[in-house]
Tab-separated table of C-alpha atoms and ligand atoms in Angstrom:
chain	number	residue	atom	x	y	z
B	2	UNK	CA	0.376	-0.045	0.103
B	3	UNK	CA	1.342	3.284	-1.206
B	4	UNK	CA	-0.980	6.157	-0.572
B	5	UNK	CA	0.314	9.412	-0.496
B	6	UNK	CA	-1.505	11.479	1.743
B	7	UNK	CA	-0.723	15.370	2.716
B	8	UNK	CA	-2.443	16.887	5.411
B	9	UNK	CA	-2.420	20.451	5.874
B	10	UNK	CA	0.812	20.912	4.658
B	11	UNK	CA	2.610	24.190	4.340
B	12	UNK	CA	5.771	25.580	3.374
B	13	UNK	CA	7.210	28.855	3.842
B	14	UNK	CA	10.877	29.732	3.182
B	15	UNK	CA	11.531	32.501	5.745
B	16	UNK	CA	8.804	34.915	5.706
B	17	UNK	CA	7.462	33.804	2.300
B	18	UNK	CA	4.415	31.043	2.289
B	19	UNK	CA	4.687	29.465	-0.530
B	20	UNK	CA	2.566	26.643	0.038
B	21	UNK	CA	-1.156	27.588	2.044
B	22	UNK	CA	-2.605	24.802	3.714
B	23	UNK	CA	-2.699	21.571	1.351
B	24	UNK	CA	-4.780	18.546	1.345
B	25	UNK	CA	-4.257	16.080	-1.388
B	26	UNK	CA	-4.694	12.213	-1.389
B	27	UNK	CA	-2.986	10.282	-3.825
B	28	UNK	CA	-4.247	6.393	-4.351
B	29	UNK	CA	-1.827	3.829	-4.069
B	30	UNK	CA	-0.644	2.899	-8.132
B	31	UNK	CA	-2.493	6.017	-9.380
B	32	UNK	CA	-0.169	8.078	-11.445
B	33	UNK	CA	-1.186	11.634	-10.580
B	34	UNK	CA	0.402	14.933	-12.462
B	35	UNK	CA	0.654	18.233	-10.817
B	36	UNK	CA	0.667	21.000	-13.270
B	37	UNK	CA	0.752	24.750	-12.868
B	38	UNK	CA	2.487	27.444	-14.143
B	39	UNK	CA	6.402	28.071	-12.649
B	40	UNK	CA	6.571	29.023	-9.144
B	41	UNK	CA	3.063	27.725	-8.330
B	42	UNK	CA	4.848	25.589	-5.719
B	43	UNK	CA	4.829	21.925	-7.865
B	44	UNK	CA	8.637	21.222	-7.373
B	45	UNK	CA	8.542	22.325	-3.299
B	46	UNK	CA	5.307	19.955	-3.018
B	47	UNK	CA	6.781	17.441	-4.386
B	48	UNK	CA	10.377	17.653	-2.417
B	49	UNK	CA	8.256	17.508	0.657
B	50	UNK	CA	7.053	14.186	-0.459
B	51	UNK	CA	10.510	13.145	-0.819
B	52	UNK	CA	11.919	14.953	2.505
B	53	UNK	CA	14.274	16.475	0.624
B	54	UNK	CA	12.316	19.799	1.826
B	55	UNK	CA	10.884	19.833	5.280
B	56	UNK	CA	7.141	20.909	6.117
B	57	UNK	CA	6.327	23.735	7.922
B	58	UNK	CA	3.153	22.224	9.350
B	59	UNK	CA	1.352	20.029	8.415
B	60	UNK	CA	1.461	15.755	8.033
B	61	UNK	CA	2.776	13.816	5.375
B	62	UNK	CA	2.030	9.942	4.928
B	63	UNK	CA	3.277	7.157	2.796
B	64	UNK	CA	0.892	4.556	2.920
B	65	UNK	CA	0.725	3.530	7.042
B	66	UNK	CA	3.754	5.757	7.685
B	67	UNK	CA	3.562	9.277	8.832
B	68	UNK	CA	6.875	10.561	7.334
B	69	UNK	CA	6.797	14.218	8.029
B	70	UNK	CA	10.094	14.384	9.798
B	71	UNK	CA	11.666	11.264	8.029
B	72	UNK	CA	14.893	11.927	6.340
B	73	UNK	CA	14.598	11.218	2.478
B	74	UNK	CA	16.522	7.854	2.409
B	75	UNK	CA	13.953	6.177	4.811
B	76	UNK	CA	10.957	7.577	2.921
B	77	UNK	CA	11.190	4.873	0.035
B	78	UNK	CA	10.665	7.306	-2.717
B	79	UNK	CA	12.609	7.214	-5.779
B	80	UNK	CA	12.966	11.222	-7.543
B	81	UNK	CA	13.710	11.790	-10.956
B	82	UNK	CA	14.813	14.677	-11.807
B	83	UNK	CA	14.645	17.632	-14.927
B	84	UNK	CA	18.376	17.426	-14.939
B	85	UNK	CA	19.152	13.783	-14.804
B	86	UNK	CA	22.057	14.074	-12.141
B	87	UNK	CA	23.837	11.608	-13.535
B	88	UNK	CA	27.612	10.578	-12.776
B	89	UNK	CA	29.872	11.719	-16.027
B	90	UNK	CA	32.850	9.127	-14.824
B	91	UNK	CA	30.463	6.166	-14.358
B	92	UNK	CA	29.059	3.845	-16.864
B	93	UNK	CA	25.477	3.516	-17.406
B	94	UNK	CA	25.278	0.367	-15.395
B	95	UNK	CA	27.477	2.173	-12.277
B	96	UNK	CA	25.053	4.951	-12.458
B	97	UNK	CA	21.963	2.525	-12.446
B	98	UNK	CA	23.704	0.488	-9.586
B	99	UNK	CA	25.301	3.174	-7.661
B	100	UNK	CA	22.411	3.424	-5.063
B	101	UNK	CA	22.301	-0.152	-4.186
B	102	UNK	CA	26.331	-0.221	-4.357
B	103	UNK	CA	26.216	2.718	-1.148
B	104	UNK	CA	23.777	0.557	1.000
B	105	UNK	CA	25.994	-2.409	0.981
B	106	UNK	CA	23.646	-4.683	-1.375
B	107	UNK	CA	25.916	-7.960	-2.556
B	108	UNK	CA	27.394	-7.727	-6.279
B	109	UNK	CA	25.239	-9.935	-7.730
B	110	UNK	CA	22.061	-8.458	-6.528
B	111	UNK	CA	22.858	-5.474	-8.218
B	112	UNK	CA	23.879	-6.996	-11.450
B	113	UNK	CA	20.379	-8.910	-11.669
B	114	UNK	CA	18.593	-5.469	-10.709
B	115	UNK	CA	20.599	-3.618	-13.580
B	116	UNK	CA	19.936	-5.865	-16.028
B	117	UNK	CA	16.308	-5.856	-15.052
B	118	UNK	CA	16.160	-2.114	-15.239
B	119	UNK	CA	18.202	-2.422	-18.226
B	120	UNK	CA	15.809	-4.327	-20.020
B	121	UNK	CA	12.373	-2.594	-19.246
B	122	UNK	CA	14.057	0.603	-20.111
B	123	UNK	CA	16.035	-0.696	-23.227
B	124	UNK	CA	19.181	0.181	-22.194
B	125	UNK	CA	20.880	-3.443	-22.746
B	126	UNK	CA	23.479	-2.324	-25.504
B	127	UNK	CA	24.926	1.025	-23.768
B	128	UNK	CA	25.702	-0.597	-20.319
B	129	UNK	CA	29.065	0.200	-20.622
B	130	UNK	CA	28.703	3.745	-21.878
B	131	UNK	CA	29.762	6.820	-20.545
B	132	UNK	CA	26.458	9.400	-19.867
B	133	UNK	CA	28.592	11.647	-22.381
B	134	UNK	CA	28.057	9.218	-24.941
B	135	UNK	CA	24.149	8.753	-24.871
B	136	UNK	CA	21.074	10.796	-26.599
B	137	UNK	CA	19.204	13.267	-23.997
B	138	UNK	CA	16.555	10.468	-23.786
B	139	UNK	CA	18.992	7.607	-23.160
B	140	UNK	CA	20.389	9.761	-20.242
B	141	UNK	CA	16.918	9.928	-18.908
B	142	UNK	CA	16.450	6.573	-19.091
B	143	UNK	CA	19.536	5.730	-16.877
B	144	UNK	CA	17.781	7.991	-14.225
B	145	UNK	CA	15.126	6.489	-14.412
B	146	UNK	CA	16.645	3.082	-14.360
B	147	UNK	CA	18.493	4.347	-11.312
B	148	UNK	CA	14.807	5.111	-9.544
B	149	UNK	CA	13.525	1.546	-10.658
B	150	UNK	CA	16.364	-0.382	-8.714
B	151	UNK	CA	15.242	1.000	-5.400
B	152	UNK	CA	11.863	-0.679	-5.906
B	153	UNK	CA	10.266	2.182	-4.372
B	154	UNK	CA	6.643	2.688	-2.847
B	155	UNK	CA	6.373	5.953	-4.898
B	156	UNK	CA	8.053	7.499	-8.016
B	157	UNK	CA	8.378	11.112	-7.666
B	158	UNK	CA	9.154	12.628	-11.520
B	159	UNK	CA	10.500	16.329	-11.535
B	160	UNK	CA	9.794	17.778	-15.165
B	161	UNK	CA	11.670	14.785	-16.595
B	162	UNK	CA	11.248	15.619	-19.790
B	163	UNK	CA	11.961	19.131	-20.131
B	164	UNK	CA	15.149	19.161	-21.554
B	165	UNK	CA	14.359	16.709	-24.280
B	166	UNK	CA	13.194	18.022	-28.116
B	167	UNK	CA	9.156	17.893	-28.552
B	168	UNK	CA	9.316	14.367	-30.777
B	169	UNK	CA	11.318	12.573	-27.870
B	170	UNK	CA	9.338	14.368	-25.315
B	171	UNK	CA	6.172	12.646	-26.783
B	172	UNK	CA	7.813	9.035	-27.135
B	173	UNK	CA	9.370	9.370	-23.320
B	174	UNK	CA	5.731	10.234	-22.435
B	175	UNK	CA	4.244	7.377	-23.849
B	176	UNK	CA	7.317	5.267	-22.286
B	177	UNK	CA	6.594	6.504	-18.620
B	178	UNK	CA	3.262	5.718	-19.039
B	179	UNK	CA	4.043	1.921	-20.060
B	180	UNK	CA	6.534	2.000	-17.275
B	181	UNK	CA	3.994	2.778	-14.949
B	182	UNK	CA	1.302	-0.086	-16.249
B	183	UNK	CA	3.963	-2.502	-15.801
B	184	UNK	CA	5.344	-1.636	-12.420
B	185	UNK	CA	2.328	-0.692	-10.789
B	186	UNK	CA	3.963	2.119	-8.673
B	187	UNK	CA	2.235	5.082	-7.373
B	188	UNK	CA	3.720	8.186	-9.455
B	189	UNK	CA	3.732	11.942	-8.551
B	190	UNK	CA	5.004	13.677	-11.851
B	191	UNK	CA	5.347	17.352	-11.996
B	192	UNK	CA	5.397	19.380	-15.071
B	193	UNK	CA	4.366	22.872	-15.883
B	194	UNK	CA	2.959	21.291	-19.804
B	195	UNK	CA	-0.605	21.069	-19.489
B	196	UNK	CA	-0.654	18.566	-22.651
B	197	UNK	CA	1.698	16.026	-20.803
B	198	UNK	CA	-0.425	16.635	-17.447
B	199	UNK	CA	-3.445	15.867	-19.694
B	200	UNK	CA	-2.052	12.735	-21.799
B	201	UNK	CA	-0.047	11.060	-18.942
B	202	UNK	CA	-2.218	11.521	-15.816
B	203	UNK	CA	-4.795	9.488	-14.195
B	204	UNK	CA	-5.664	12.399	-12.714
B	205	UNK	CA	-4.393	16.066	-13.022
B	206	UNK	CA	-3.956	18.529	-9.762
B	207	UNK	CA	-3.555	21.883	-11.324
B	208	UNK	CA	-1.955	24.632	-8.615
B	209	UNK	CA	-1.846	28.026	-8.712
B	210	UNK	CA	0.057	29.670	-6.217
B	211	UNK	CA	0.491	26.713	-3.963
B	212	UNK	CA	-3.118	26.027	-3.859
B	213	UNK	CA	-5.058	23.484	-5.858
B	214	UNK	CA	-7.666	25.192	-8.381
B	215	UNK	CA	-9.024	21.479	-9.382
B	216	UNK	CA	-7.961	17.881	-9.115
B	217	UNK	CA	-9.394	15.617	-11.721
B	218	UNK	CA	-9.297	13.157	-14.385
B	219	UNK	CA	-8.440	14.808	-18.048
B	220	UNK	CA	-11.500	14.708	-19.230
B	221	UNK	CA	-13.612	16.233	-16.662
B	222	UNK	CA	-11.155	19.040	-16.403
B	223	UNK	CA	-11.319	19.777	-20.051
B	224	UNK	CA	-15.241	19.788	-19.920
B	225	UNK	CA	-15.845	20.819	-16.567
B	226	UNK	CA	-13.306	23.534	-15.671
B	227	UNK	CA	-14.159	24.480	-12.126
B	228	UNK	CA	-12.882	28.032	-12.548
B	229	UNK	CA	-11.357	30.863	-15.113
B	230	UNK	CA	-8.108	29.535	-13.672
B	231	UNK	CA	-8.470	25.757	-15.047
B	232	UNK	CA	-10.445	26.936	-18.141
B	233	UNK	CA	-7.688	29.147	-19.341
B	234	UNK	CA	-4.881	26.557	-18.445
B	235	UNK	CA	-5.986	23.293	-19.796
B	236	UNK	CA	-6.655	23.090	-23.686
B	237	UNK	CA	-4.595	24.401	-26.677
B	238	UNK	CA	-5.280	26.859	-27.761
B	239	UNK	CA	-6.654	28.218	-24.945
B	240	UNK	CA	-10.567	28.880	-24.219
B	241	UNK	CA	-11.633	31.947	-25.446
B	242	UNK	CA	-13.683	34.361	-22.964
B	243	UNK	CA	-15.776	37.012	-24.172
B	244	UNK	CA	-17.046	39.050	-21.267
B	245	UNK	CA	-20.847	40.238	-20.604
B	246	UNK	CA	-24.259	39.603	-18.681
B	247	UNK	CA	-26.877	37.138	-18.537
B	248	UNK	CA	-30.274	38.178	-18.788
B	249	UNK	CA	-33.486	36.686	-18.315
B	250	UNK	CA	-35.365	37.304	-21.383
B	251	UNK	CA	-38.889	36.220	-22.624
B	252	UNK	CA	-38.485	33.058	-20.453
B	253	UNK	CA	-35.222	32.292	-21.266
B	254	UNK	CA	-31.511	33.338	-20.501
B	255	UNK	CA	-29.734	35.630	-23.237
B	256	UNK	CA	-26.130	36.219	-22.792
B	257	UNK	CA	-25.175	40.173	-23.791
B	258	UNK	CA	-21.710	40.864	-24.593
B	259	UNK	CA	-20.092	44.229	-24.985
B	260	UNK	CA	-20.726	45.378	-28.920
B	261	UNK	CA	-24.242	44.199	-28.844
B	262	UNK	CA	-23.653	40.315	-29.330
B	263	UNK	CA	-26.716	38.363	-27.881
B	264	UNK	CA	-26.382	34.502	-27.710
B	265	UNK	CA	-29.622	32.717	-26.681
B	266	UNK	CA	-28.628	30.216	-23.612
B	267	UNK	CA	-30.186	26.618	-24.631
B	268	UNK	CA	-32.650	25.822	-21.791
B	269	UNK	CA	-30.423	22.823	-20.764
B	270	UNK	CA	-27.266	24.883	-20.170
B	271	UNK	CA	-29.568	27.759	-18.969
B	272	UNK	CA	-30.804	25.777	-15.558
B	273	UNK	CA	-27.562	25.757	-14.683
B	274	UNK	CA	-26.503	29.442	-14.691
B	275	UNK	CA	-29.397	30.904	-13.444
B	276	UNK	CA	-27.420	32.239	-10.307
B	277	UNK	CA	-25.349	34.354	-12.461
B	278	UNK	CA	-28.132	36.288	-14.202
B	279	UNK	CA	-28.326	39.916	-13.958
B	280	UNK	CA	-24.432	39.659	-13.250
B	281	UNK	CA	-21.335	40.595	-15.171
B	282	UNK	CA	-20.289	36.611	-16.388
B	283	UNK	CA	-17.484	35.762	-18.736
B	284	UNK	CA	-18.499	33.249	-21.516
B	285	UNK	CA	-15.669	30.781	-22.377
B	286	UNK	CA	-15.745	28.989	-25.457
B	287	UNK	CA	-12.986	26.495	-26.996
B	288	UNK	CA	-11.711	27.213	-30.239
B	289	UNK	CA	-12.420	23.818	-31.609
B	290	UNK	CA	-16.170	24.101	-30.670
B	291	UNK	CA	-16.658	27.092	-33.380
B	292	UNK	CA	-16.400	24.780	-36.282
B	293	UNK	CA	-19.629	22.696	-36.232
B	294	UNK	CA	-22.081	24.442	-38.639
B	295	UNK	CA	-25.468	24.174	-37.442
B	296	UNK	CA	-28.188	26.763	-38.934
B	297	UNK	CA	-29.834	26.762	-34.863
B	298	UNK	CA	-26.251	27.985	-33.577
B	299	UNK	CA	-25.706	31.340	-32.893
B	300	UNK	CA	-22.879	33.283	-34.234
B	301	UNK	CA	-20.086	35.656	-33.163
B	302	UNK	CA	-18.546	38.262	-35.441
B	303	UNK	CA	-14.470	37.807	-35.605
B	304	UNK	CA	-12.651	40.623	-37.017
B	305	UNK	CA	-9.467	38.293	-38.064
B	306	UNK	CA	-6.243	39.491	-37.750
B	307	UNK	CA	-3.750	36.088	-38.960
B	308	UNK	CA	-4.388	32.836	-40.191
B	309	UNK	CA	-2.360	29.596	-38.623
B	310	UNK	CA	-3.021	26.867	-40.859
B	311	UNK	CA	-1.802	23.415	-38.955
B	312	UNK	CA	-2.889	20.904	-41.780
B	313	UNK	CA	-5.999	19.115	-40.129
B	314	UNK	CA	-7.984	22.667	-39.802
B	315	UNK	CA	-6.933	26.347	-39.793
B	316	UNK	CA	-7.023	28.706	-36.918
B	317	UNK	CA	-8.085	32.490	-37.383
B	318	UNK	CA	-6.991	34.228	-34.725
B	319	UNK	CA	-8.202	38.020	-33.948
B	320	UNK	CA	-11.407	39.820	-31.846
B	321	UNK	CA	-14.623	39.475	-31.105
B	322	UNK	CA	-15.442	42.914	-29.994
B	323	UNK	CA	-13.113	43.970	-27.430
B	324	UNK	CA	-12.186	40.158	-26.519
B	325	UNK	CA	-9.002	38.112	-27.929
B	326	UNK	CA	-10.690	35.236	-30.270
B	327	UNK	CA	-9.709	32.290	-31.868
B	328	UNK	CA	-11.550	30.103	-33.878
B	329	UNK	CA	-10.957	26.723	-35.648
B	330	UNK	CA	-11.966	26.837	-39.188
B	331	UNK	CA	-11.668	24.232	-42.155
B	332	UNK	CA	-8.642	23.536	-43.528
B	333	UNK	CA	-10.086	24.467	-47.029
B	334	UNK	CA	-11.376	27.850	-45.813
B	335	UNK	CA	-10.487	30.891	-47.897
B	336	UNK	CA	-10.504	33.522	-44.646
B	337	UNK	CA	-8.230	36.130	-45.018
B	338	UNK	CA	-6.627	37.874	-42.667
B	339	UNK	CA	-8.628	41.300	-42.317
B	340	UNK	CA	-12.094	39.396	-42.739
B	341	UNK	CA	-14.613	39.667	-40.623
B	342	UNK	CA	-16.100	36.090	-40.159
B	343	UNK	CA	-19.522	34.959	-38.346
B	344	UNK	CA	-18.258	31.876	-36.141
B	345	UNK	CA	-21.022	29.985	-35.336
B	346	UNK	CA	-20.940	28.928	-31.444
B	347	UNK	CA	-21.991	25.262	-30.351
B	348	UNK	CA	-24.603	26.412	-27.124
B	349	UNK	CA	-23.862	23.298	-25.823
B	350	UNK	CA	-20.551	23.792	-25.355
B	351	UNK	CA	-20.585	26.977	-23.413
B	352	UNK	CA	-19.039	27.376	-20.368
B	353	UNK	CA	-20.173	30.729	-17.785
B	354	UNK	CA	-17.814	31.949	-15.038
B	355	UNK	CA	-19.070	34.871	-12.774
B	356	UNK	CA	-16.613	37.880	-13.345
B	357	UNK	CA	-16.782	38.674	-9.814
B	358	UNK	CA	-14.901	35.271	-8.440
B	359	UNK	CA	-14.307	33.646	-11.652
B	360	UNK	CA	-16.021	30.547	-10.626
B	361	UNK	CA	-17.979	28.226	-13.134
B	362	UNK	CA	-21.498	28.748	-12.922
B	363	UNK	CA	-22.409	25.852	-15.108
B	364	UNK	CA	-20.122	23.017	-13.007
B	365	UNK	CA	-21.492	19.588	-14.874
A	422	ADP	N1	14.844	27.324	-1.235
A	422	ADP	C1	14.148	28.213	-1.572
A	422	ADP	N2	14.228	29.396	-0.976
A	422	ADP	C2	13.475	30.416	-1.125
A	422	ADP	N3	11.974	30.049	-1.831
A	422	ADP	C3	12.000	29.388	-2.545
A	422	ADP	C4	13.131	28.198	-2.431
A	422	ADP	N4	12.566	27.208	-3.078
A	422	ADP	C5	11.335	27.690	-4.084
A	422	ADP	N5	10.891	28.750	-3.742
A	422	ADP	C6	10.028	29.578	-4.231
A	422	ADP	O1	8.934	28.685	-3.800
A	422	ADP	C7	7.851	29.000	-4.981
A	422	ADP	C8	7.460	27.962	-5.568
A	422	ADP	O2	8.773	27.004	-5.929
A	422	ADP	P1	8.383	25.716	-7.242
A	422	ADP	O3	7.815	24.920	-5.774
A	422	ADP	O4	9.963	25.756	-7.500
A	422	ADP	O5	7.530	25.973	-8.130
A	422	ADP	P2	7.581	25.300	-9.532
A	422	ADP	O6	8.059	24.106	-9.493
A	422	ADP	O7	5.787	25.574	-9.515
A	422	ADP	O8	8.094	26.296	-10.632
A	422	ADP	C9	8.444	30.081	-5.761
A	422	ADP	O9	8.150	31.422	-5.519
A	422	ADP	C10	10.068	30.235	-5.511
A	422	ADP	O10	10.739	30.930	-5.809
A	423	MG	MG1	9.774	23.164	-10.625
């Protein structure tokens, strides 16, 4: 059992509070990704779990054990860092086995463990090479190998793919997921990259200024962001936001944006947003939900400033009234910069947030 549990954990550096009381439970065998902008406290949280940083207050448990004040070596966590932290003068085999050697493990056992890790990570052909003779991806695999041989209760990854080029990053994403499936070990993985978080995690924890904004599986985050921060952070290109007001209108609900755009809110959506009637709200609509043309759909007028052809579809980037707006349009479209287009909005995909609090009105 290697559940990880943080109860009211805080961290201050001197007088600066970086993590306000944080509660987080990571289930046994779960793959959880902590994601958020740079400086939001991801590394600090991970290092507190590892014991490399002492929590200022609160309690950390791994499995049944209270590890809050335990030193790192006794927590049975293995951490993989962004910069690999390999020993340059040692071979791959020596790097992977080094921790075991330090602990006095018999040589035969080290060899078996190293061979096993090398097989899992496809490093068999490189065991006698020095790190300098490896590619970035191979070095990262060695760093992971070193974590594997310790047979930890919990793997902690801190931005392990950030130093790799885009193509390799995508390959390593899959490798780490397969590794998780094979090893069945709890993983806490930190990244600032929301795509990495969405593609890898069982559950994504979105952090902002030390706080958890929302923790959910990737599809729930995408479909039902709890607030403007999560809505803007998850998804690429980012969700469009248009400010306006919700008004009761003839038994229904209408969203009125500055500049005169009025969008009838479908009954199914309206029942969830009644709390926002008469208030300033922000309409959120993802670029990928602007392409389905249904004669019944409302439209929003977009002045196009630029066109980005991506192959499968094209992005039209411009403004809807005063708001920046990106619409996904068909690749075959002849829309050009400086055109004005009427962009259809799928009303079922509209999100509404209270402007005053940023909280979602419709949280399915
Ligand atoms: N050793 C430290 N001393 C002082 N401030 C620190 C220290 N480590 C991190 N911080 C601060 O704590 C905040 C969170 O940092 P960090 O956990 O590294 O964020 P992230 O990993 O999400 O980018 C930042 O404002 C950072 O400057
Ligand atoms: Mg960090």
